């Protein structure tokens, strides 16, 4: 099945719903329509008894470069578009928080911005040794999102989380494993082995897995929803800031010179 002009591909096999970001020419950058499609997929999958695992990965060299920052974005940021965009992202993150089954990320390459921060609310993360995790919010005048202001200090420790979220430290895959963001790092050429490993889920008790997921997610779910709402409020303020427009235009100028 394909969605959003084939920018999102889905298959269902052996209880595993494999969802593939398929916009390699844009480094799998996430647009508004893609966020909406992913939200729909998460909500539909949550109710589908045939699904036990929602596994997110991508085609190409990047897992995702984060939000799709187009040249027209700076001139289109009106109060209405800012409200709509932040609401779309909030709904997507809420759907991740509320998802009752296993959420697994197979990070095939660099994960930038929100593609990195949401991993803190996934159940399991596997990564290629070519992956890295980068949250360059302060260079763009943005703020932490994807509940990372809550999850990263708890996963990585306060100091390393600060290095990433305040200063834009770029974390490689092995370091991400050391700090607990990633469960296992695969040699890039062997990353497909993860699907063989996940197929073993058919030998396990789905009822047991789902019960444990309920227990593990129950205590933080309400907190995460509040964190997401607060992060989105702050993001809207930043998107309305003149400084952000200036930084964004400088970013595009540097990008176009590459």
JSON list of C-alpha atoms in Angstrom, two decimals, residues 69-201:
[
{"chain": "A", "resi": 69, "resn": "UNK", "atom": "CA", "xyz": [11.99, 22.98, 5.12]},
{"chain": "A", "resi": 70, "resn": "UNK", "atom": "CA", "xyz": [11.13, 24.48, 1.74]},
{"chain": "A", "resi": 71, "resn": "UNK", "atom": "CA", "xyz": [12.16, 27.89, 0.45]},
{"chain": "A", "resi": 72, "resn": "UNK", "atom": "CA", "xyz": [8.57, 29.14, 0.64]},
{"chain": "A", "resi": 73, "resn": "UNK", "atom": "CA", "xyz": [8.18, 28.26, 4.32]},
{"chain": "A", "resi": 74, "resn": "UNK", "atom": "CA", "xyz": [9.51, 31.57, 5.67]},
{"chain": "A", "resi": 75, "resn": "UNK", "atom": "CA", "xyz": [7.02, 33.65, 3.68]},
{"chain": "A", "resi": 76, "resn": "UNK", "atom": "CA", "xyz": [4.10, 31.31, 4.42]},
{"chain": "A", "resi": 77, "resn": "UNK", "atom": "CA", "xyz": [4.35, 31.37, 8.23]},
{"chain": "A", "resi": 78, "resn": "UNK", "atom": "CA", "xyz": [1.15, 33.21, 9.08]},
{"chain": "A", "resi": 79, "resn": "UNK", "atom": "CA", "xyz": [-0.64, 32.70, 12.42]},
{"chain": "A", "resi": 80, "resn": "UNK", "atom": "CA", "xyz": [-3.06, 30.33, 10.67]},
{"chain": "A", "resi": 81, "resn": "UNK", "atom": "CA", "xyz": [-0.39, 28.22, 8.99]},
{"chain": "A", "resi": 82, "resn": "UNK", "atom": "CA", "xyz": [1.64, 28.10, 12.21]},
{"chain": "A", "resi": 83, "resn": "UNK", "atom": "CA", "xyz": [-1.42, 26.92, 14.16]},
{"chain": "A", "resi": 84, "resn": "UNK", "atom": "CA", "xyz": [-2.25, 24.29, 11.52]},
{"chain": "A", "resi": 85, "resn": "UNK", "atom": "CA", "xyz": [1.32, 23.02, 11.26]},
{"chain": "A", "resi": 86, "resn": "UNK", "atom": "CA", "xyz": [1.84, 22.75, 15.01]},
{"chain": "A", "resi": 87, "resn": "UNK", "atom": "CA", "xyz": [-1.53, 21.03, 15.43]},
{"chain": "A", "resi": 88, "resn": "UNK", "atom": "CA", "xyz": [-0.61, 18.49, 12.74]},
{"chain": "A", "resi": 89, "resn": "UNK", "atom": "CA", "xyz": [2.70, 17.67, 14.43]},
{"chain": "A", "resi": 90, "resn": "UNK", "atom": "CA", "xyz": [1.05, 17.54, 17.87]},
{"chain": "A", "resi": 91, "resn": "UNK", "atom": "CA", "xyz": [-1.53, 15.03, 16.59]},
{"chain": "A", "resi": 92, "resn": "UNK", "atom": "CA", "xyz": [1.25, 12.86, 15.15]},
{"chain": "A", "resi": 93, "resn": "UNK", "atom": "CA", "xyz": [3.20, 12.80, 18.41]},
{"chain": "A", "resi": 94, "resn": "UNK", "atom": "CA", "xyz": [0.02, 12.19, 20.43]},
{"chain": "A", "resi": 95, "resn": "UNK", "atom": "CA", "xyz": [-0.70, 9.19, 18.19]},
{"chain": "A", "resi": 96, "resn": "UNK", "atom": "CA", "xyz": [2.76, 7.80, 18.98]},
{"chain": "A", "resi": 97, "resn": "UNK", "atom": "CA", "xyz": [2.23, 8.34, 22.71]},
{"chain": "A", "resi": 98, "resn": "UNK", "atom": "CA", "xyz": [-1.17, 6.63, 22.66]},
{"chain": "A", "resi": 99, "resn": "UNK", "atom": "CA", "xyz": [-0.21, 3.74, 20.37]},
{"chain": "A", "resi": 100, "resn": "UNK", "atom": "CA", "xyz": [-1.06, 0.56, 22.34]},
{"chain": "A", "resi": 101, "resn": "UNK", "atom": "CA", "xyz": [1.17, -1.91, 20.48]},
{"chain": "A", "resi": 102, "resn": "UNK", "atom": "CA", "xyz": [4.91, -2.14, 19.89]},
{"chain": "A", "resi": 103, "resn": "UNK", "atom": "CA", "xyz": [6.51, 0.85, 18.17]},
{"chain": "A", "resi": 104, "resn": "UNK", "atom": "CA", "xyz": [9.86, -0.03, 16.65]},
{"chain": "A", "resi": 105, "resn": "UNK", "atom": "CA", "xyz": [12.20, 2.17, 14.64]},
{"chain": "A", "resi": 106, "resn": "UNK", "atom": "CA", "xyz": [14.76, 0.72, 12.25]},
{"chain": "A", "resi": 107, "resn": "UNK", "atom": "CA", "xyz": [17.03, 3.72, 11.71]},
{"chain": "A", "resi": 108, "resn": "UNK", "atom": "CA", "xyz": [18.81, 3.16, 8.42]},
{"chain": "A", "resi": 109, "resn": "UNK", "atom": "CA", "xyz": [20.71, 6.46, 8.38]},
{"chain": "A", "resi": 110, "resn": "UNK", "atom": "CA", "xyz": [20.88, 9.93, 9.93]},
{"chain": "A", "resi": 111, "resn": "UNK", "atom": "CA", "xyz": [17.90, 11.02, 12.03]},
{"chain": "A", "resi": 112, "resn": "UNK", "atom": "CA", "xyz": [17.61, 14.80, 12.28]},
{"chain": "A", "resi": 113, "resn": "UNK", "atom": "CA", "xyz": [15.33, 16.95, 14.43]},
{"chain": "A", "resi": 114, "resn": "UNK", "atom": "CA", "xyz": [11.95, 15.38, 15.10]},
{"chain": "A", "resi": 115, "resn": "UNK", "atom": "CA", "xyz": [13.09, 12.14, 13.44]},
{"chain": "A", "resi": 116, "resn": "UNK", "atom": "CA", "xyz": [15.58, 11.86, 16.29]},
{"chain": "A", "resi": 117, "resn": "UNK", "atom": "CA", "xyz": [13.49, 13.17, 19.19]},
{"chain": "A", "resi": 118, "resn": "UNK", "atom": "CA", "xyz": [10.47, 10.90, 18.65]},
{"chain": "A", "resi": 119, "resn": "UNK", "atom": "CA", "xyz": [12.71, 7.87, 19.14]},
{"chain": "A", "resi": 120, "resn": "UNK", "atom": "CA", "xyz": [12.59, 8.52, 22.87]},
{"chain": "A", "resi": 121, "resn": "UNK", "atom": "CA", "xyz": [8.92, 7.50, 22.86]},
{"chain": "A", "resi": 122, "resn": "UNK", "atom": "CA", "xyz": [9.38, 4.40, 20.70]},
{"chain": "A", "resi": 123, "resn": "UNK", "atom": "CA", "xyz": [9.54, 1.03, 22.44]},
{"chain": "A", "resi": 124, "resn": "UNK", "atom": "CA", "xyz": [12.63, -0.30, 20.66]},
{"chain": "A", "resi": 125, "resn": "UNK", "atom": "CA", "xyz": [15.13, 1.37, 18.33]},
{"chain": "A", "resi": 126, "resn": "UNK", "atom": "CA", "xyz": [17.58, -0.48, 16.08]},
{"chain": "A", "resi": 127, "resn": "UNK", "atom": "CA", "xyz": [20.13, 1.44, 14.03]},
{"chain": "A", "resi": 128, "resn": "UNK", "atom": "CA", "xyz": [22.59, 1.11, 11.20]},
{"chain": "A", "resi": 129, "resn": "UNK", "atom": "CA", "xyz": [26.18, 1.97, 12.05]},
{"chain": "A", "resi": 130, "resn": "UNK", "atom": "CA", "xyz": [25.80, 4.78, 9.50]},
{"chain": "A", "resi": 131, "resn": "UNK", "atom": "CA", "xyz": [23.07, 6.44, 11.56]},
{"chain": "A", "resi": 132, "resn": "UNK", "atom": "CA", "xyz": [23.59, 9.50, 13.69]},
{"chain": "A", "resi": 133, "resn": "UNK", "atom": "CA", "xyz": [21.21, 11.56, 15.79]},
{"chain": "A", "resi": 134, "resn": "UNK", "atom": "CA", "xyz": [21.18, 15.35, 15.55]},
{"chain": "A", "resi": 135, "resn": "UNK", "atom": "CA", "xyz": [18.87, 17.97, 17.05]},
{"chain": "A", "resi": 136, "resn": "UNK", "atom": "CA", "xyz": [19.99, 21.35, 15.65]},
{"chain": "A", "resi": 137, "resn": "UNK", "atom": "CA", "xyz": [17.12, 23.31, 17.19]},
{"chain": "A", "resi": 138, "resn": "UNK", "atom": "CA", "xyz": [19.13, 26.24, 18.55]},
{"chain": "A", "resi": 139, "resn": "UNK", "atom": "CA", "xyz": [20.88, 26.85, 15.22]},
{"chain": "A", "resi": 140, "resn": "UNK", "atom": "CA", "xyz": [17.45, 27.34, 13.63]},
{"chain": "A", "resi": 141, "resn": "UNK", "atom": "CA", "xyz": [15.91, 29.20, 16.55]},
{"chain": "A", "resi": 142, "resn": "UNK", "atom": "CA", "xyz": [13.53, 26.33, 17.35]},
{"chain": "A", "resi": 143, "resn": "UNK", "atom": "CA", "xyz": [12.91, 24.30, 20.53]},
{"chain": "A", "resi": 144, "resn": "UNK", "atom": "CA", "xyz": [12.96, 20.68, 21.63]},
{"chain": "A", "resi": 145, "resn": "UNK", "atom": "CA", "xyz": [10.02, 18.65, 20.32]},
{"chain": "A", "resi": 146, "resn": "UNK", "atom": "CA", "xyz": [8.85, 15.05, 20.20]},
{"chain": "A", "resi": 147, "resn": "UNK", "atom": "CA", "xyz": [8.73, 15.02, 24.03]},
{"chain": "A", "resi": 148, "resn": "UNK", "atom": "CA", "xyz": [12.55, 15.12, 24.06]},
{"chain": "A", "resi": 149, "resn": "UNK", "atom": "CA", "xyz": [12.59, 17.79, 26.79]},
{"chain": "A", "resi": 150, "resn": "UNK", "atom": "CA", "xyz": [11.25, 15.00, 29.03]},
{"chain": "A", "resi": 151, "resn": "UNK", "atom": "CA", "xyz": [12.58, 11.77, 27.49]},
{"chain": "A", "resi": 152, "resn": "UNK", "atom": "CA", "xyz": [16.15, 12.73, 26.62]},
{"chain": "A", "resi": 153, "resn": "UNK", "atom": "CA", "xyz": [17.25, 13.71, 30.16]},
{"chain": "A", "resi": 154, "resn": "UNK", "atom": "CA", "xyz": [15.82, 10.42, 31.43]},
{"chain": "A", "resi": 155, "resn": "UNK", "atom": "CA", "xyz": [17.39, 8.32, 28.68]},
{"chain": "A", "resi": 156, "resn": "UNK", "atom": "CA", "xyz": [20.72, 10.06, 28.18]},
{"chain": "A", "resi": 157, "resn": "UNK", "atom": "CA", "xyz": [21.27, 11.85, 31.48]},
{"chain": "A", "resi": 158, "resn": "UNK", "atom": "CA", "xyz": [20.83, 15.57, 32.02]},
{"chain": "A", "resi": 159, "resn": "UNK", "atom": "CA", "xyz": [24.25, 16.64, 30.74]},
{"chain": "A", "resi": 160, "resn": "UNK", "atom": "CA", "xyz": [24.28, 14.66, 27.48]},
{"chain": "A", "resi": 161, "resn": "UNK", "atom": "CA", "xyz": [20.66, 15.60, 26.80]},
{"chain": "A", "resi": 162, "resn": "UNK", "atom": "CA", "xyz": [21.64, 19.23, 27.27]},
{"chain": "A", "resi": 163, "resn": "UNK", "atom": "CA", "xyz": [24.58, 18.84, 24.90]},
{"chain": "A", "resi": 164, "resn": "UNK", "atom": "CA", "xyz": [22.19, 17.54, 22.23]},
{"chain": "A", "resi": 165, "resn": "UNK", "atom": "CA", "xyz": [19.17, 19.78, 22.80]},
{"chain": "A", "resi": 166, "resn": "UNK", "atom": "CA", "xyz": [20.93, 23.04, 23.70]},
{"chain": "A", "resi": 167, "resn": "UNK", "atom": "CA", "xyz": [24.13, 22.83, 21.65]},
{"chain": "A", "resi": 168, "resn": "UNK", "atom": "CA", "xyz": [23.21, 20.48, 18.79]},
{"chain": "A", "resi": 169, "resn": "UNK", "atom": "CA", "xyz": [25.69, 17.71, 19.62]},
{"chain": "A", "resi": 170, "resn": "UNK", "atom": "CA", "xyz": [25.65, 15.01, 16.94]},
{"chain": "A", "resi": 171, "resn": "UNK", "atom": "CA", "xyz": [25.50, 11.51, 18.46]},
{"chain": "A", "resi": 172, "resn": "UNK", "atom": "CA", "xyz": [26.68, 8.48, 16.48]},
{"chain": "A", "resi": 173, "resn": "UNK", "atom": "CA", "xyz": [24.97, 5.11, 16.57]},
{"chain": "A", "resi": 174, "resn": "UNK", "atom": "CA", "xyz": [27.38, 3.40, 18.97]},
{"chain": "A", "resi": 175, "resn": "UNK", "atom": "CA", "xyz": [27.13, 6.30, 21.41]},
{"chain": "A", "resi": 176, "resn": "UNK", "atom": "CA", "xyz": [23.34, 6.20, 21.13]},
{"chain": "A", "resi": 177, "resn": "UNK", "atom": "CA", "xyz": [23.50, 2.52, 22.10]},
{"chain": "A", "resi": 178, "resn": "UNK", "atom": "CA", "xyz": [25.78, 3.33, 25.03]},
{"chain": "A", "resi": 179, "resn": "UNK", "atom": "CA", "xyz": [23.29, 5.89, 26.34]},
{"chain": "A", "resi": 180, "resn": "UNK", "atom": "CA", "xyz": [20.23, 3.68, 25.81]},
{"chain": "A", "resi": 181, "resn": "UNK", "atom": "CA", "xyz": [18.55, 5.47, 22.92]},
{"chain": "A", "resi": 182, "resn": "UNK", "atom": "CA", "xyz": [19.32, 2.48, 20.65]},
{"chain": "A", "resi": 183, "resn": "UNK", "atom": "CA", "xyz": [18.97, -1.21, 21.55]},
{"chain": "A", "resi": 184, "resn": "UNK", "atom": "CA", "xyz": [21.31, -2.66, 18.92]},
{"chain": "A", "resi": 185, "resn": "UNK", "atom": "CA", "xyz": [23.57, -1.32, 16.17]},
{"chain": "A", "resi": 186, "resn": "UNK", "atom": "CA", "xyz": [23.83, -3.32, 12.95]},
{"chain": "A", "resi": 187, "resn": "UNK", "atom": "CA", "xyz": [26.51, -3.18, 10.31]},
{"chain": "A", "resi": 188, "resn": "UNK", "atom": "CA", "xyz": [24.79, -1.19, 7.59]},
{"chain": "A", "resi": 189, "resn": "UNK", "atom": "CA", "xyz": [25.07, -4.00, 5.04]},
{"chain": "A", "resi": 190, "resn": "UNK", "atom": "CA", "xyz": [23.42, -6.37, 7.53]},
{"chain": "A", "resi": 191, "resn": "UNK", "atom": "CA", "xyz": [20.57, -4.12, 8.65]},
{"chain": "A", "resi": 192, "resn": "UNK", "atom": "CA", "xyz": [17.99, -6.29, 6.89]},
{"chain": "A", "resi": 193, "resn": "UNK", "atom": "CA", "xyz": [18.72, -8.97, 9.49]},
{"chain": "A", "resi": 194, "resn": "UNK", "atom": "CA", "xyz": [16.57, -7.01, 11.91]},
{"chain": "A", "resi": 195, "resn": "UNK", "atom": "CA", "xyz": [13.45, -8.12, 10.02]},
{"chain": "A", "resi": 196, "resn": "UNK", "atom": "CA", "xyz": [14.38, -11.79, 10.46]},
{"chain": "A", "resi": 197, "resn": "UNK", "atom": "CA", "xyz": [14.79, -11.12, 14.17]},
{"chain": "A", "resi": 198, "resn": "UNK", "atom": "CA", "xyz": [11.42, -9.35, 14.42]},
{"chain": "A", "resi": 199, "resn": "UNK", "atom": "CA", "xyz": [9.66, -12.16, 12.57]},
{"chain": "A", "resi": 200, "resn": "UNK", "atom": "CA", "xyz": [10.28, -14.29, 15.67]},
{"chain": "A", "resi": 201, "resn": "UNK", "atom": "CA", "xyz": [7.41, -12.37, 17.24]}
]
